[in-house]
């Protein structure tokens, strides 16, 4: 995966994420969970991040996306066996001039054929259809790059942690003897 990553494309994708007014992350199947993790990470540093976790299906996504404009961004995640709903939705999005970033496996992927920019993760696995851990590593790296370049990222993370204090447990000191 590391060898297939184009640093210039990564820089452009980070810039798109930082400048987008609204971000919508879409994926179905295992890709929906990965999209949820990406959305979770980005919400600390970017306002207006939405993601589809499969609830409501493609109709729900379409209802969210029909108002998007060229100032927004859609990130599509998909791997073999590609969900046709994802390609249908990003085809609709592209027809409206909305930028699309694909996180997928190869340039011949149906998502890569439609997207403005694509990031590729090597997902081959001997034991299952895909290895999601590689995709998650790519997503974590991308979100870290966004955090690194976002304005006031430390302030945002601190403010979020402070807001969440009522839900966070205090670490107990168990004084384990050696």
GROMACS .gro file of N, CA and C in nm:
model
  534
    1UNK      N    1   0.084  -0.120   0.000
    1UNK     CA    2   0.000   0.000   0.000
    1UNK      C    3   0.087   0.125   0.000
    2UNK      N    4   0.190   0.125   0.083
    2UNK     CA    5   0.278   0.241   0.094
    2UNK      C    6   0.341   0.276  -0.041
    3UNK      N    7   0.374   0.176  -0.119
    3UNK     CA    8   0.438   0.201  -0.249
    3UNK      C    9   0.339   0.251  -0.353
    4UNK      N   10   0.211   0.226  -0.334
    4UNK     CA   11   0.110   0.270  -0.431
    4UNK      C   12   0.057   0.410  -0.402
    5UNK      N   13   0.092   0.466  -0.287
    5UNK     CA   14   0.042   0.597  -0.249
    5UNK      C   15   0.120   0.705  -0.322
    6UNK      N   16   0.048   0.793  -0.388
    6UNK     CA   17   0.107   0.908  -0.456
    6UNK      C   18   0.103   1.027  -0.360
    7UNK      N   19   0.219   1.076  -0.315
    7UNK     CA   20   0.221   1.186  -0.217
    7UNK      C   21   0.148   1.312  -0.265
    8UNK      N   22   0.154   1.341  -0.393
    8UNK     CA   23   0.085   1.460  -0.445
    8UNK      C   24  -0.067   1.444  -0.436
    9UNK      N   25  -0.116   1.325  -0.465
    9UNK     CA   26  -0.259   1.299  -0.453
    9UNK      C   27  -0.299   1.311  -0.306
   10UNK      N   28  -0.218   1.258  -0.216
   10UNK     CA   29  -0.248   1.270  -0.072
   10UNK      C   30  -0.259   1.416  -0.031
   11UNK      N   31  -0.166   1.498  -0.075
   11UNK     CA   32  -0.170   1.641  -0.040
   11UNK      C   33  -0.297   1.706  -0.092
   12UNK      N   34  -0.337   1.673  -0.215
   12UNK     CA   35  -0.459   1.729  -0.272
   12UNK      C   36  -0.583   1.683  -0.196
   13UNK      N   37  -0.585   1.557  -0.154
   13UNK     CA   38  -0.699   1.504  -0.080
   13UNK      C   39  -0.708   1.571   0.057
   14UNK      N   40  -0.596   1.588   0.124
   14UNK     CA   41  -0.596   1.656   0.254
   14UNK      C   42  -0.647   1.799   0.237
   15UNK      N   43  -0.603   1.866   0.132
   15UNK     CA   44  -0.649   2.003   0.105
   15UNK      C   45  -0.800   2.006   0.081
   16UNK      N   46  -0.851   1.912   0.002
   16UNK     CA   47  -0.996   1.904  -0.023
   16UNK      C   48  -1.073   1.885   0.108
   17UNK      N   49  -1.023   1.798   0.194
   17UNK     CA   50  -1.090   1.773   0.322
   17UNK      C   51  -1.089   1.899   0.407
   18UNK      N   52  -0.977   1.969   0.411
   18UNK     CA   53  -0.965   2.090   0.493
   18UNK      C   54  -1.051   2.204   0.441
   19UNK      N   55  -1.074   2.209   0.310
   19UNK     CA   56  -1.147   2.322   0.252
   19UNK      C   57  -1.296   2.295   0.229
   20UNK      N   58  -1.338   2.171   0.237
   20UNK     CA   59  -1.479   2.137   0.209
   20UNK      C   60  -1.573   2.197   0.314
   21UNK      N   61  -1.685   2.250   0.267
   21UNK     CA   62  -1.787   2.300   0.360
   21UNK      C   63  -1.858   2.184   0.428
   22UNK      N   64  -1.888   2.079   0.353
   22UNK     CA   65  -1.953   1.959   0.406
   22UNK      C   66  -1.879   1.838   0.350
   23UNK      N   67  -1.868   1.736   0.432
   23UNK     CA   68  -1.803   1.612   0.390
   23UNK      C   69  -1.901   1.498   0.416
   24UNK      N   70  -1.918   1.411   0.316
   24UNK     CA   71  -2.003   1.294   0.332
   24UNK      C   72  -1.920   1.172   0.295
   25UNK      N   73  -1.913   1.076   0.386
   25UNK     CA   74  -1.837   0.954   0.365
   25UNK      C   75  -1.937   0.841   0.341
   26UNK      N   76  -1.916   0.768   0.234
   26UNK     CA   77  -2.011   0.662   0.197
   26UNK      C   78  -1.939   0.531   0.171
   27UNK      N   79  -2.002   0.425   0.213
   27UNK     CA   80  -1.954   0.291   0.188
   27UNK      C   81  -2.057   0.193   0.240
   28UNK      N   82  -2.063   0.077   0.183
   28UNK     CA   83  -2.158  -0.025   0.226
   28UNK      C   84  -2.082  -0.151   0.264
   29UNK      N   85  -2.144  -0.237   0.341
   29UNK     CA   86  -2.077  -0.356   0.391
   29UNK      C   87  -1.968  -0.316   0.488
   30UNK      N   88  -1.854  -0.384   0.482
   30UNK     CA   89  -1.742  -0.353   0.571
   30UNK      C   90  -1.695  -0.209   0.551
   31UNK      N   91  -1.712  -0.156   0.431
   31UNK     CA   92  -1.670  -0.018   0.404
   31UNK      C   93  -1.749   0.083   0.486
   32UNK      N   94  -1.871   0.049   0.526
   32UNK     CA   95  -1.948   0.142   0.608
   32UNK      C   96  -1.885   0.156   0.746
   33UNK      N   97  -1.832   0.048   0.801
   33UNK     CA   98  -1.765   0.056   0.930
   33UNK      C   99  -1.638   0.140   0.920
   34UNK      N  100  -1.564   0.121   0.812
   34UNK     CA  101  -1.443   0.200   0.790
   34UNK      C  102  -1.478   0.348   0.773
   35UNK      N  103  -1.586   0.375   0.701
   35UNK     CA  104  -1.633   0.512   0.685
   35UNK      C  105  -1.673   0.574   0.818
   36UNK      N  106  -1.734   0.495   0.904
   36UNK     CA  107  -1.771   0.543   1.036
   36UNK      C  108  -1.649   0.581   1.119
   37UNK      N  109  -1.545   0.499   1.111
   37UNK     CA  110  -1.421   0.530   1.182
   37UNK      C  111  -1.354   0.656   1.126
   38UNK      N  112  -1.360   0.670   0.995
   38UNK     CA  113  -1.303   0.790   0.933
   38UNK      C  114  -1.382   0.914   0.975
   39UNK      N  115  -1.514   0.904   0.969
   39UNK     CA  116  -1.598   1.016   1.011
   39UNK      C  117  -1.576   1.052   1.156
   40UNK      N  118  -1.564   0.951   1.240
   40UNK     CA  119  -1.538   0.972   1.383
   40UNK      C  120  -1.408   1.051   1.402
   41UNK      N  121  -1.304   1.015   1.328
   41UNK     CA  122  -1.175   1.083   1.341
   41UNK      C  123  -1.181   1.226   1.287
   42UNK      N  124  -1.250   1.246   1.176
   42UNK     CA  125  -1.252   1.379   1.113
   42UNK      C  126  -1.338   1.480   1.187
   43UNK      N  127  -1.439   1.434   1.261
   43UNK     CA  128  -1.529   1.529   1.326
   43UNK      C  129  -1.459   1.616   1.431
   44UNK      N  130  -1.347   1.571   1.482
   44UNK     CA  131  -1.272   1.652   1.578
   44UNK      C  132  -1.213   1.775   1.511
   45UNK      N  133  -1.179   1.763   1.384
   45UNK     CA  134  -1.105   1.870   1.315
   45UNK      C  135  -1.183   1.939   1.205
   46UNK      N  136  -1.296   1.880   1.162
   46UNK     CA  137  -1.375   1.938   1.053
   46UNK      C  138  -1.522   1.941   1.092
   47UNK      N  139  -1.586   2.055   1.074
   47UNK     CA  140  -1.729   2.059   1.099
   47UNK      C  141  -1.806   1.994   0.984
   48UNK      N  142  -1.927   1.959   1.008
   48UNK     CA  143  -2.016   1.909   0.902
   48UNK      C  144  -1.967   1.783   0.832
   49UNK      N  145  -1.924   1.685   0.910
   49UNK     CA  146  -1.887   1.554   0.855
   49UNK      C  147  -2.003   1.459   0.881
   50UNK      N  148  -2.052   1.396   0.775
   50UNK     CA  149  -2.159   1.298   0.786
   50UNK      C  150  -2.110   1.168   0.725
   51UNK      N  151  -2.165   1.057   0.773
   51UNK     CA  152  -2.129   0.929   0.714
   51UNK      C  153  -2.245   0.834   0.721
   52UNK      N  154  -2.252   0.749   0.620
   52UNK     CA  155  -2.359   0.651   0.610
   52UNK      C  156  -2.308   0.520   0.669
   53UNK      N  157  -2.380   0.469   0.767
   53UNK     CA  158  -2.343   0.341   0.827
   53UNK      C  159  -2.436   0.230   0.781
   54UNK      N  160  -2.494   0.250   0.664
   54UNK     CA  161  -2.581   0.148   0.608
   54UNK      C  162  -2.727   0.166   0.647
   55UNK      N  163  -2.754   0.239   0.755
   55UNK     CA  164  -2.893   0.259   0.793
   55UNK      C  165  -2.960   0.351   0.692
   56UNK      N  166  -3.074   0.311   0.646
   56UNK     CA  167  -3.145   0.392   0.547
   56UNK      C  168  -3.105   0.360   0.405
   57UNK      N  169  -2.993   0.293   0.387
   57UNK     CA  170  -2.948   0.253   0.254
   57UNK      C  171  -2.916   0.369   0.162
   58UNK      N  172  -2.909   0.340   0.033
   58UNK     CA  173  -2.870   0.443  -0.063
   58UNK      C  174  -2.970   0.558  -0.073
   59UNK      N  175  -3.096   0.531  -0.046
   59UNK     CA  176  -3.195   0.640  -0.052
   59UNK      C  177  -3.165   0.745   0.056
   60UNK      N  178  -3.123   0.700   0.174
   60UNK     CA  179  -3.086   0.793   0.280
   60UNK      C  180  -2.967   0.879   0.237
   61UNK      N  181  -2.867   0.815   0.178
   61UNK     CA  182  -2.749   0.888   0.131
   61UNK      C  183  -2.789   0.990   0.024
   62UNK      N  184  -2.872   0.949  -0.070
   62UNK     CA  185  -2.916   1.040  -0.176
   62UNK      C  186  -2.989   1.161  -0.119
   63UNK      N  187  -3.071   1.138  -0.016
   63UNK     CA  188  -3.143   1.250   0.048
   63UNK      C  189  -3.046   1.349   0.112
   64UNK      N  190  -2.934   1.299   0.161
   64UNK     CA  191  -2.834   1.387   0.222
   64UNK      C  192  -2.753   1.462   0.117
   65UNK      N  193  -2.726   1.395   0.007
   65UNK     CA  194  -2.632   1.447  -0.092
   65UNK      C  195  -2.694   1.537  -0.199
   66UNK      N  196  -2.824   1.536  -0.217
   66UNK     CA  197  -2.881   1.611  -0.328
   66UNK      C  198  -2.859   1.761  -0.314
   67UNK      N  199  -2.833   1.810  -0.194
   67UNK     CA  200  -2.807   1.953  -0.173
   67UNK      C  201  -2.660   1.990  -0.175
   68UNK      N  202  -2.573   1.893  -0.186
   68UNK     CA  203  -2.430   1.920  -0.189
   68UNK      C  204  -2.395   1.999  -0.315
   69UNK      N  205  -2.286   2.076  -0.305
   69UNK     CA  206  -2.239   2.157  -0.418
   69UNK      C  207  -2.090   2.130  -0.442
   70UNK      N  208  -2.034   2.203  -0.535
   70UNK     CA  209  -1.892   2.188  -0.566
   70UNK      C  210  -1.801   2.232  -0.451
   71UNK      N  211  -1.858   2.297  -0.350
   71UNK     CA  212  -1.780   2.338  -0.232
   71UNK      C  213  -1.770   2.226  -0.129
   72UNK      N  214  -1.840   2.116  -0.153
   72UNK     CA  215  -1.844   2.004  -0.060
   72UNK      C  216  -1.755   1.891  -0.111
   73UNK      N  217  -1.754   1.780  -0.038
   73UNK     CA  218  -1.670   1.666  -0.075
   73UNK      C  219  -1.740   1.537  -0.037
   74UNK      N  220  -1.732   1.440  -0.126
   74UNK     CA  221  -1.780   1.304  -0.097
   74UNK      C  222  -1.660   1.211  -0.101
   75UNK      N  223  -1.647   1.130   0.003
   75UNK     CA  224  -1.542   1.028   0.010
   75UNK      C  225  -1.612   0.893   0.001
   76UNK      N  226  -1.579   0.816  -0.103
   76UNK     CA  227  -1.640   0.684  -0.126
   76UNK      C  228  -1.538   0.576  -0.094
   77UNK      N  229  -1.581   0.479  -0.016
   77UNK     CA  230  -1.493   0.368   0.021
   77UNK      C  231  -1.554   0.240  -0.036
   78UNK      N  232  -1.475   0.165  -0.111
   78UNK     CA  233  -1.526   0.041  -0.168
   78UNK      C  234  -1.416  -0.050  -0.219
   79UNK      N  235  -1.436  -0.179  -0.198
   79UNK     CA  236  -1.340  -0.282  -0.236
   79UNK      C  237  -1.414  -0.399  -0.298
   80UNK      N  238  -1.341  -0.492  -0.361
   80UNK     CA  239  -1.411  -0.604  -0.421
   80UNK      C  240  -1.494  -0.678  -0.317
   81UNK      N  241  -1.592  -0.713  -0.352
   81UNK     CA  242  -1.704  -0.707  -0.438
   81UNK      C  243  -1.771  -0.570  -0.422
   82UNK      N  244  -1.742  -0.481  -0.513
   82UNK     CA  245  -1.786  -0.342  -0.505
   82UNK      C  246  -1.938  -0.331  -0.499
   83UNK      N  247  -1.986  -0.248  -0.407
   83UNK     CA  248  -2.131  -0.227  -0.394
   83UNK      C  249  -2.177  -0.135  -0.506
   84UNK      N  250  -2.271  -0.181  -0.584
   84UNK     CA  251  -2.321  -0.099  -0.695
   84UNK      C  252  -2.389   0.028  -0.645
   85UNK      N  253  -2.445   0.023  -0.525
   85UNK     CA  254  -2.507   0.144  -0.469
   85UNK      C  255  -2.405   0.257  -0.454
   86UNK      N  256  -2.282   0.223  -0.413
   86UNK     CA  257  -2.179   0.325  -0.398
   86UNK      C  258  -2.146   0.389  -0.532
   87UNK      N  259  -2.127   0.307  -0.635
   87UNK     CA  260  -2.093   0.363  -0.766
   87UNK      C  261  -2.209   0.443  -0.824
   88UNK      N  262  -2.332   0.399  -0.800
   88UNK     CA  263  -2.448   0.474  -0.849
   88UNK      C  264  -2.455   0.611  -0.783
   89UNK      N  265  -2.436   0.615  -0.653
   89UNK     CA  266  -2.444   0.742  -0.581
   89UNK      C  267  -2.333   0.837  -0.624
   90UNK      N  268  -2.209   0.787  -0.636
   90UNK     CA  269  -2.102   0.881  -0.673
   90UNK      C  270  -2.113   0.924  -0.819
   91UNK      N  271  -2.176   0.843  -0.902
   91UNK     CA  272  -2.203   0.887  -1.039
   91UNK      C  273  -2.299   1.006  -1.035
   92UNK      N  274  -2.404   0.996  -0.954
   92UNK     CA  275  -2.499   1.106  -0.937
   92UNK      C  276  -2.428   1.231  -0.883
   93UNK      N  277  -2.345   1.212  -0.784
   93UNK     CA  278  -2.272   1.322  -0.721
   93UNK      C  279  -2.182   1.392  -0.822
   94UNK      N  280  -2.108   1.313  -0.899
   94UNK     CA  281  -2.017   1.370  -1.000
   94UNK      C  282  -2.094   1.449  -1.104
   95UNK      N  283  -2.213   1.406  -1.138
   95UNK     CA  284  -2.292   1.477  -1.240
   95UNK      C  285  -2.332   1.617  -1.192
   96UNK      N  286  -2.328   1.638  -1.061
   96UNK     CA  287  -2.357   1.770  -1.003
   96UNK      C  288  -2.230   1.853  -0.981
   97UNK      N  289  -2.113   1.798  -1.018
   97UNK     CA  290  -1.988   1.872  -1.003
   97UNK      C  291  -1.930   1.869  -0.863
   98UNK      N  292  -1.974   1.774  -0.783
   98UNK     CA  293  -1.924   1.760  -0.646
   98UNK      C  294  -1.795   1.677  -0.650
   99UNK      N  295  -1.688   1.725  -0.586
   99UNK     CA  296  -1.563   1.648  -0.585
   99UNK      C  297  -1.581   1.514  -0.513
  100UNK      N  298  -1.516   1.411  -0.567
  100UNK     CA  299  -1.523   1.277  -0.509
  100UNK      C  300  -1.381   1.222  -0.490
  101UNK      N  301  -1.357   1.169  -0.371
  101UNK     CA  302  -1.233   1.097  -0.341
  101UNK      C  303  -1.271   0.952  -0.319
  102UNK      N  304  -1.198   0.860  -0.381
  102UNK     CA  305  -1.222   0.717  -0.361
  102UNK      C  306  -1.109   0.658  -0.278
  103UNK      N  307  -1.147   0.575  -0.185
  103UNK     CA  308  -1.050   0.490  -0.114
  103UNK      C  309  -1.087   0.349  -0.158
  104UNK      N  310  -0.998   0.291  -0.238
  104UNK     CA  311  -1.028   0.165  -0.303
  104UNK      C  312  -0.900   0.086  -0.323
  105UNK      N  313  -0.904  -0.019  -0.404
  105UNK     CA  314  -0.789  -0.108  -0.413
  105UNK      C  315  -0.701  -0.088  -0.537
  106UNK      N  316  -0.758  -0.063  -0.651
  106UNK     CA  317  -0.679  -0.056  -0.775
  106UNK      C  318  -0.736   0.051  -0.868
  107UNK      N  319  -0.655   0.101  -0.962
  107UNK     CA  320  -0.705   0.201  -1.057
  107UNK      C  321  -0.821   0.152  -1.143
  108UNK      N  322  -0.835   0.022  -1.161
  108UNK     CA  323  -0.946  -0.030  -1.242
  108UNK      C  324  -1.075  -0.045  -1.160
  109UNK      N  325  -1.072  -0.011  -1.033
  109UNK     CA  326  -1.192  -0.015  -0.949
  109UNK      C  327  -1.299   0.077  -1.008
  110UNK      N  328  -1.427   0.037  -1.000
  110UNK     CA  329  -1.532   0.125  -1.052
  110UNK      C  330  -1.535   0.261  -0.981
  111UNK      N  331  -1.494   0.266  -0.855
  111UNK     CA  332  -1.491   0.393  -0.783
  111UNK      C  333  -1.379   0.483  -0.838
  112UNK      N  334  -1.264   0.424  -0.863
  112UNK     CA  335  -1.151   0.502  -0.915
  112UNK      C  336  -1.182   0.558  -1.053
  113UNK      N  337  -1.264   0.487  -1.129
  113UNK     CA  338  -1.300   0.533  -1.263
  113UNK      C  339  -1.385   0.661  -1.259
  114UNK      N  340  -1.454   0.684  -1.148
  114UNK     CA  341  -1.544   0.798  -1.135
  114UNK      C  342  -1.481   0.912  -1.055
  115UNK      N  343  -1.404   0.878  -0.954
  115UNK     CA  344  -1.353   0.976  -0.859
  115UNK      C  345  -1.254   1.075  -0.921
  116UNK      N  346  -1.245   1.192  -0.858
  116UNK     CA  347  -1.144   1.290  -0.898
  116UNK      C  348  -1.006   1.247  -0.852
  117UNK      N  349  -1.000   1.191  -0.731
  117UNK     CA  350  -0.874   1.144  -0.674
  117UNK      C  351  -0.900   1.009  -0.608
  118UNK      N  352  -0.800   0.921  -0.615
  118UNK     CA  353  -0.813   0.790  -0.554
  118UNK      C  354  -0.690   0.757  -0.471
  119UNK      N  355  -0.715   0.697  -0.356
  119UNK     CA  356  -0.609   0.644  -0.270
  119UNK      C  357  -0.628   0.493  -0.268
  120UNK      N  358  -0.518   0.421  -0.289
  120UNK     CA  359  -0.528   0.276  -0.306
  120UNK      C  360  -0.470   0.202  -0.186
  121UNK      N  361  -0.545   0.104  -0.138
  121UNK     CA  362  -0.501   0.018  -0.029
  121UNK      C  363  -0.498  -0.126  -0.079
  122UNK      N  364  -0.387  -0.192  -0.055
  122UNK     CA  365  -0.371  -0.332  -0.093
  122UNK      C  366  -0.449  -0.417   0.007
  123UNK      N  367  -0.558  -0.478  -0.035
  123UNK     CA  368  -0.647  -0.547   0.058
  123UNK      C  369  -0.649  -0.698   0.044
  124UNK      N  370  -0.556  -0.754  -0.031
  124UNK     CA  371  -0.556  -0.900  -0.051
  124UNK      C  372  -0.547  -0.971   0.083
  125UNK      N  373  -0.623  -1.079   0.095
  125UNK     CA  374  -0.622  -1.161   0.216
  125UNK      C  375  -0.641  -1.306   0.177
  126UNK      N  376  -0.570  -1.393   0.245
  126UNK     CA  377  -0.585  -1.536   0.218
  126UNK      C  378  -0.708  -1.594   0.287
  127UNK      N  379  -0.759  -1.524   0.388
  127UNK     CA  380  -0.862  -1.582   0.472
  127UNK      C  381  -0.999  -1.516   0.461
  128UNK      N  382  -1.006  -1.402   0.396
  128UNK     CA  383  -1.135  -1.335   0.379
  128UNK      C  384  -1.132  -1.256   0.249
  129UNK      N  385  -1.245  -1.194   0.216
  129UNK     CA  386  -1.253  -1.120   0.090
  129UNK      C  387  -1.152  -1.006   0.086
  130UNK      N  388  -1.137  -0.933   0.196
  130UNK     CA  389  -1.046  -0.819   0.202
  130UNK      C  390  -0.987  -0.807   0.341
  131UNK      N  391  -0.874  -0.738   0.348
  131UNK     CA  392  -0.813  -0.706   0.476
  131UNK      C  393  -0.846  -0.561   0.509
  132UNK      N  394  -0.935  -0.541   0.603
  132UNK     CA  395  -0.976  -0.405   0.639
  132UNK      C  396  -0.869  -0.332   0.719
  133UNK      N  397  -0.776  -0.406   0.782
  133UNK     CA  398  -0.675  -0.340   0.865
  133UNK      C  399  -0.585  -0.249   0.781
  134UNK      N  400  -0.557  -0.287   0.658
  134UNK     CA  401  -0.475  -0.204   0.571
  134UNK      C  402  -0.550  -0.075   0.535
  135UNK      N  403  -0.678  -0.088   0.507
  135UNK     CA  404  -0.760   0.029   0.475
  135UNK      C  405  -0.767   0.122   0.595
  136UNK      N  406  -0.785   0.065   0.712
  136UNK     CA  407  -0.792   0.146   0.834
  136UNK      C  408  -0.661   0.220   0.857
  137UNK      N  409  -0.549   0.156   0.828
  137UNK     CA  410  -0.420   0.223   0.842
  137UNK      C  411  -0.411   0.343   0.748
  138UNK      N  412  -0.457   0.326   0.625
  138UNK     CA  413  -0.459   0.437   0.529
  138UNK      C  414  -0.549   0.549   0.578
  139UNK      N  415  -0.667   0.514   0.628
  139UNK     CA  416  -0.761   0.614   0.680
  139UNK      C  417  -0.700   0.687   0.800
  140UNK      N  418  -0.638   0.614   0.891
  140UNK     CA  419  -0.574   0.675   1.008
  140UNK      C  420  -0.464   0.773   0.964
  141UNK      N  421  -0.384   0.735   0.866
  141UNK     CA  422  -0.279   0.822   0.816
  141UNK      C  423  -0.337   0.949   0.753
  142UNK      N  424  -0.443   0.933   0.676
  142UNK     CA  425  -0.507   1.047   0.612
  142UNK      C  426  -0.566   1.141   0.717
  143UNK      N  427  -0.634   1.086   0.816
  143UNK     CA  428  -0.693   1.169   0.922
  143UNK      C  429  -0.584   1.238   1.005
  144UNK      N  430  -0.472   1.171   1.026
  144UNK     CA  431  -0.361   1.233   1.097
  144UNK      C  432  -0.303   1.349   1.018
  145UNK      N  433  -0.294   1.334   0.886
  145UNK     CA  434  -0.246   1.443   0.801
  145UNK      C  435  -0.341   1.563   0.808
  146UNK      N  436  -0.471   1.535   0.810
  146UNK     CA  437  -0.570   1.642   0.824
  146UNK      C  438  -0.552   1.712   0.959
  147UNK      N  439  -0.539   1.633   1.066
  147UNK     CA  440  -0.521   1.691   1.199
  147UNK      C  441  -0.394   1.776   1.206
  148UNK      N  442  -0.289   1.728   1.143
  148UNK     CA  443  -0.161   1.799   1.143
  148UNK      C  444  -0.172   1.935   1.075
  149UNK      N  445  -0.252   1.943   0.969
  149UNK     CA  446  -0.262   2.067   0.893
  149UNK      C  447  -0.382   2.154   0.930
  150UNK      N  448  -0.473   2.101   1.009
  150UNK     CA  449  -0.592   2.178   1.046
  150UNK      C  450  -0.554   2.292   1.140
  151UNK      N  451  -0.622   2.404   1.124
  151UNK     CA  452  -0.602   2.517   1.214
  151UNK      C  453  -0.659   2.481   1.350
  152UNK      N  454  -0.586   2.514   1.452
  152UNK     CA  455  -0.632   2.493   1.591
  152UNK      C  456  -0.665   2.348   1.622
  153UNK      N  457  -0.593   2.253   1.564
  153UNK     CA  458  -0.627   2.112   1.587
  153UNK      C  459  -0.609   2.072   1.732
  154UNK      N  460  -0.507   2.124   1.799
  154UNK     CA  461  -0.487   2.091   1.941
  154UNK      C  462  -0.599   2.152   2.024
  155UNK      N  463  -0.635   2.276   1.993
  155UNK     CA  464  -0.746   2.340   2.066
  155UNK      C  465  -0.876   2.264   2.046
  156UNK      N  466  -0.903   2.220   1.921
  156UNK     CA  467  -1.025   2.144   1.893
  156UNK      C  468  -1.028   2.014   1.972
  157UNK      N  469  -0.916   1.940   1.971
  157UNK     CA  470  -0.909   1.813   2.042
  157UNK      C  471  -0.927   1.835   2.193
  158UNK      N  472  -0.866   1.939   2.247
  158UNK     CA  473  -0.879   1.969   2.389
  158UNK      C  474  -1.021   2.008   2.425
  159UNK      N  475  -1.081   2.092   2.341
  159UNK     CA  476  -1.218   2.136   2.365
  159UNK      C  477  -1.315   2.018   2.361
  160UNK      N  478  -1.295   1.927   2.264
  160UNK     CA  479  -1.381   1.810   2.254
  160UNK      C  480  -1.364   1.721   2.377
  161UNK      N  481  -1.240   1.697   2.419
  161UNK     CA  482  -1.215   1.612   2.536
  161UNK      C  483  -1.277   1.672   2.661
  162UNK      N  484  -1.265   1.802   2.675
  162UNK     CA  485  -1.324   1.870   2.791
  162UNK      C  486  -1.476   1.857   2.789
  163UNK      N  487  -1.535   1.872   2.674
  163UNK     CA  488  -1.681   1.860   2.661
  163UNK      C  489  -1.727   1.719   2.697
  164UNK      N  490  -1.645   1.620   2.664
  164UNK     CA  491  -1.682   1.480   2.685
  164UNK      C  492  -1.648   1.429   2.825
  165UNK      N  493  -1.588   1.511   2.910
  165UNK     CA  494  -1.547   1.466   3.043
  165UNK      C  495  -1.657   1.394   3.122
  166UNK      N  496  -1.782   1.441   3.118
  166UNK     CA  497  -1.885   1.369   3.194
  166UNK      C  498  -1.902   1.222   3.152
  167UNK      N  499  -1.861   1.188   3.032
  167UNK     CA  500  -1.878   1.051   2.984
  167UNK      C  501  -1.749   0.969   2.993
  168UNK      N  502  -1.642   1.031   3.032
  168UNK     CA  503  -1.514   0.961   3.041
  168UNK      C  504  -1.490   0.916   3.184
  169UNK      N  505  -1.444   0.795   3.200
  169UNK     CA  506  -1.414   0.743   3.333
  169UNK      C  507  -1.275   0.786   3.375
  170UNK      N  508  -1.264   0.811   3.501
  170UNK     CA  509  -1.135   0.846   3.557
  170UNK      C  510  -1.052   0.720   3.569
  171UNK      N  511  -0.926   0.728   3.533
  171UNK     CA  512  -0.838   0.611   3.541
  171UNK      C  513  -0.810   0.581   3.688
  172UNK      N  514  -0.829   0.457   3.725
  172UNK     CA  515  -0.803   0.417   3.863
  172UNK      C  516  -0.660   0.370   3.876
  173UNK      N  517  -0.602   0.399   3.991
  173UNK     CA  518  -0.468   0.352   4.021
  173UNK      C  519  -0.484   0.227   4.105
  174UNK      N  520  -0.450   0.113   4.052
  174UNK     CA  521  -0.470  -0.012   4.120
  174UNK      C  522  -0.352  -0.054   4.206
  175UNK      N  523  -0.242   0.021   4.201
  175UNK     CA  524  -0.122  -0.008   4.282
  175UNK      C  525  -0.087  -0.156   4.280
  176UNK      N  526  -0.061  -0.205   4.165
  176UNK     CA  527  -0.026  -0.348   4.150
  176UNK      C  528   0.117  -0.366   4.198
  177UNK      N  529   0.134  -0.457   4.291
  177UNK     CA  530   0.268  -0.485   4.346
  177UNK      C  531   0.341  -0.579   4.252
  178UNK      N  532   0.469  -0.552   4.242
  178UNK     CA  533   0.552  -0.636   4.155
  178UNK      C  534   0.612  -0.750   4.233
   0.00000   0.00000   0.00000
